[in-house]
C-alpha positions as YAML, in Angstrom:
chain: A
units: angstrom
residues:
- id: 1
  name: GLU
  ca: [69.36, -47.33, -80.47]
- id: 2
  name: GLN
  ca: [71.75, -49.01, -77.92]
- id: 3
  name: LEU
  ca: [73.76, -50.59, -80.61]
- id: 4
  name: ALA
  ca: [76.47, -48.15, -80.61]
- id: 5
  name: PRO
  ca: [77.57, -48.39, -77.21]
- id: 6
  name: VAL
  ca: [77.36, -51.97, -76.91]
- id: 7
  name: LEU
  ca: [79.59, -52.32, -80.16]
- id: 8
  name: GLU
  ca: [81.76, -49.67, -78.96]
- id: 9
  name: HIS
  ca: [82.50, -51.24, -75.37]
- id: 10
  name: GLY
  ca: [81.56, -55.44, -75.93]
- id: 11
  name: ALA
  ca: [79.23, -55.59, -73.42]
- id: 12
  name: VAL
  ca: [75.34, -55.29, -72.98]
- id: 13
  name: VAL
  ca: [74.58, -53.62, -69.72]
- id: 14
  name: GLN
  ca: [71.56, -54.39, -68.58]
- id: 15
  name: ALA
  ca: [69.34, -55.25, -64.95]
- id: 16
  name: ALA
  ca: [67.26, -57.46, -66.18]
- id: 17
  name: GLY
  ca: [68.75, -60.40, -64.67]
- id: 18
  name: GLU
  ca: [67.89, -63.44, -66.77]
- id: 19
  name: GLY
  ca: [64.71, -62.13, -67.73]
- id: 20
  name: ARG
  ca: [63.34, -62.85, -70.98]
- id: 21
  name: ILE
  ca: [61.73, -60.46, -73.27]
- id: 22
  name: SER
  ca: [58.78, -61.01, -76.08]
- id: 23
  name: SER
  ca: [60.06, -58.25, -78.43]
- id: 24
  name: ALA
  ca: [58.59, -57.81, -81.93]
- id: 25
  name: SER
  ca: [60.20, -55.87, -84.82]
- id: 26
  name: ARG
  ca: [58.40, -52.45, -85.79]
- id: 27
  name: ALA
  ca: [57.01, -54.33, -89.13]
- id: 28
  name: ASP
  ca: [55.19, -57.26, -86.84]
- id: 29
  name: TYR
  ca: [53.59, -54.26, -85.23]
- id: 30
  name: ALA
  ca: [52.32, -52.36, -88.06]
- id: 31
  name: ALA
  ca: [50.94, -55.48, -89.77]
- id: 32
  name: ALA
  ca: [48.68, -56.09, -86.81]
- id: 33
  name: ALA
  ca: [47.49, -52.78, -86.59]
- id: 34
  name: VAL
  ca: [47.03, -52.56, -90.13]
- id: 35
  name: ALA
  ca: [44.44, -56.15, -89.44]
- id: 36
  name: VAL
  ca: [43.25, -54.39, -86.46]
- id: 37
  name: LEU
  ca: [42.21, -51.28, -88.08]
- id: 38
  name: THR
  ca: [41.13, -52.59, -91.72]
- id: 39
  name: GLY
  ca: [39.43, -55.97, -90.31]
- id: 40
  name: GLU
  ca: [36.19, -56.82, -88.99]
- id: 41
  name: GLY
  ca: [35.52, -58.16, -85.78]
- id: 42
  name: HIS
  ca: [38.22, -56.50, -83.52]
- id: 43
  name: GLU
  ca: [35.44, -54.33, -81.80]
- id: 44
  name: ASN
  ca: [35.61, -54.47, -78.06]
- id: 45
  name: THR
  ca: [38.83, -57.04, -78.35]
- id: 46
  name: ALA
  ca: [42.14, -57.04, -76.70]
- id: 47
  name: TYR
  ca: [45.03, -58.13, -77.54]
- id: 48
  name: GLU
  ca: [48.43, -58.62, -76.01]
- id: 49
  name: LEU
  ca: [51.19, -58.27, -78.55]
- id: 50
  name: GLY
  ca: [54.61, -59.98, -78.26]
- id: 51
  name: GLY
  ca: [56.99, -61.56, -80.47]
- id: 52
  name: ASP
  ca: [56.53, -65.44, -80.64]
- id: 53
  name: ASP
  ca: [60.05, -66.12, -79.31]
- id: 54
  name: ALA
  ca: [61.48, -64.77, -75.93]
- id: 55
  name: TRP
  ca: [65.05, -64.15, -75.58]
- id: 56
  name: ASP
  ca: [67.17, -62.60, -72.71]
- id: 57
  name: PHE
  ca: [69.96, -60.57, -72.72]
- id: 58
  name: ALA
  ca: [72.90, -62.85, -72.87]
- id: 59
  name: GLU
  ca: [71.25, -64.46, -75.98]
- id: 60
  name: TYR
  ca: [71.20, -61.21, -77.23]
- id: 61
  name: ALA
  ca: [75.08, -60.55, -76.68]
- id: 62
  name: ALA
  ca: [75.93, -63.99, -77.69]
- id: 63
  name: GLU
  ca: [73.61, -63.12, -81.50]
- id: 64
  name: LEU
  ca: [75.51, -60.03, -81.86]
- id: 65
  name: SER
  ca: [78.63, -62.08, -80.87]
- id: 66
  name: ARG
  ca: [78.35, -64.20, -83.57]
- id: 67
  name: GLN
  ca: [77.23, -61.35, -86.28]
- id: 68
  name: THR
  ca: [80.18, -59.49, -85.76]
- id: 69
  name: GLY
  ca: [82.42, -62.04, -84.84]
- id: 70
  name: ARG
  ca: [83.94, -59.76, -81.60]
- id: 71
  name: GLU
  ca: [83.26, -61.04, -78.05]
- id: 72
  name: ILE
  ca: [79.67, -59.02, -76.80]
- id: 73
  name: ALA
  ca: [79.12, -59.83, -73.25]
- id: 74
  name: TYR
  ca: [76.26, -59.86, -71.23]
- id: 75
  name: THR
  ca: [76.93, -58.24, -67.42]
- id: 76
  name: PRO
  ca: [73.84, -58.01, -65.84]
- id: 77
  name: VAL
  ca: [74.16, -55.39, -62.91]
- id: 78
  name: SER
  ca: [71.99, -54.23, -59.93]
- id: 79
  name: VAL
  ca: [68.51, -51.82, -60.90]
- id: 80
  name: GLU
  ca: [70.68, -49.41, -58.38]
- id: 81
  name: ASP
  ca: [74.05, -49.77, -60.33]
- id: 82
  name: TYR
  ca: [71.77, -49.33, -63.27]
- id: 83
  name: THR
  ca: [70.68, -46.06, -63.24]
- id: 84
  name: ALA
  ca: [74.13, -44.81, -61.72]
- id: 85
  name: ILE
  ca: [75.64, -45.54, -65.11]
- id: 86
  name: LEU
  ca: [72.78, -44.26, -67.52]
- id: 87
  name: THR
  ca: [72.99, -41.01, -64.90]
- id: 88
  name: GLY
  ca: [76.71, -40.79, -65.31]
- id: 89
  name: ALA
  ca: [76.54, -41.59, -69.25]
- id: 90
  name: GLY
  ca: [74.20, -37.95, -69.01]
- id: 91
  name: VAL
  ca: [70.56, -39.81, -69.10]
- id: 92
  name: PRO
  ca: [68.52, -37.40, -66.59]
- id: 93
  name: GLY
  ca: [67.77, -39.21, -63.45]
- id: 94
  name: PRO
  ca: [63.53, -39.62, -64.17]
- id: 95
  name: LEU
  ca: [64.71, -41.47, -67.31]
- id: 96
  name: ALA
  ca: [67.21, -43.22, -65.94]
- id: 97
  name: ASP
  ca: [64.65, -44.87, -63.39]
- id: 98
  name: VAL
  ca: [62.04, -45.30, -66.28]
- id: 99
  name: PHE
  ca: [64.59, -47.60, -68.25]
- id: 100
  name: ALA
  ca: [65.70, -49.15, -65.10]
- id: 101
  name: GLY
  ca: [62.37, -49.57, -63.79]
- id: 102
  name: VAL
  ca: [61.42, -51.36, -67.55]
- id: 103
  name: ASP
  ca: [64.56, -53.95, -66.60]
- id: 104
  name: ALA
  ca: [63.06, -54.88, -63.31]
- id: 105
  name: ALA
  ca: [59.96, -55.50, -64.90]
- id: 106
  name: ILE
  ca: [61.90, -57.78, -66.93]
- id: 107
  name: ALA
  ca: [63.89, -59.33, -64.62]
- id: 108
  name: LYS
  ca: [60.60, -60.47, -62.99]
- id: 109
  name: GLY
  ca: [59.01, -61.85, -66.52]
- id: 110
  name: GLU
  ca: [56.76, -58.96, -66.99]
- id: 111
  name: LEU
  ca: [57.16, -58.78, -70.30]
- id: 112
  name: VAL
  ca: [57.16, -62.01, -71.74]
- id: 113
  name: VAL
  ca: [54.11, -62.49, -73.63]
- id: 114
  name: SER
  ca: [52.72, -66.16, -74.76]
- id: 115
  name: THR
  ca: [49.28, -65.40, -76.80]
- id: 116
  name: GLY
  ca: [50.29, -65.43, -80.06]
- id: 117
  name: ASP
  ca: [48.18, -62.46, -80.49]
- id: 118
  name: LEU
  ca: [50.60, -60.66, -82.49]
- id: 119
  name: SER
  ca: [51.64, -63.49, -84.85]
- id: 120
  name: ARG
  ca: [48.18, -64.43, -85.68]
- id: 121
  name: LEU
  ca: [47.04, -60.84, -86.78]
- id: 122
  name: ALA
  ca: [50.31, -59.99, -88.53]
- id: 123
  name: GLY
  ca: [49.52, -63.63, -90.50]
- id: 124
  name: ARG
  ca: [52.43, -64.50, -90.35]
- id: 125
  name: PRO
  ca: [55.68, -65.86, -87.51]
- id: 126
  name: THR
  ca: [57.33, -62.51, -85.87]
- id: 127
  name: THR
  ca: [60.79, -61.96, -86.66]
- id: 128
  name: PRO
  ca: [62.80, -63.17, -84.98]
- id: 129
  name: LEU
  ca: [65.87, -62.33, -83.03]
- id: 130
  name: ALA
  ca: [68.73, -63.27, -85.46]
- id: 131
  name: GLU
  ca: [66.45, -61.01, -88.21]
- id: 132
  name: ALA
  ca: [66.49, -58.06, -86.01]
- id: 133
  name: VAL
  ca: [69.69, -57.80, -84.78]
- id: 134
  name: ALA
  ca: [71.09, -58.35, -88.74]
- id: 135
  name: ALA
  ca: [68.68, -55.17, -89.62]
- id: 136
  name: ALA
  ca: [69.66, -53.20, -86.44]
- id: 137
  name: LEU
  ca: [73.62, -54.01, -87.70]
- id: 138
  name: LYS
  ca: [73.02, -52.76, -91.16]
- id: 139
  name: GLY
  ca: [71.36, -49.42, -90.32]
...
């Protein structure tokens, strides 16, 4: 959803510092949901779901650069500056606070998941960042 402004301005602007994210594709989460909803033995079990390989926004910017042939830089900013950027772009203040709060959590390492639950449930490795970027660029 944020890809258009990134490509337009040639920058990934976030308040996540060097924090990493264990993201996964919708298809990865859907495969895990199917396994849990149709399989047995998941009762009273909690899973922490995340992608197999965590990445940071510098790696994301580098992957965008590689796939687009354009220089895309990662520009880390403070949480306060990020909130101001978002509200300046028309994002309502409370929502900007939520987005900035997520970035603060990323910076603290709170979005790294190393359980392997998602790939185990899906029965395959999760979608790598390069594949997710390629799919996003295709629209």
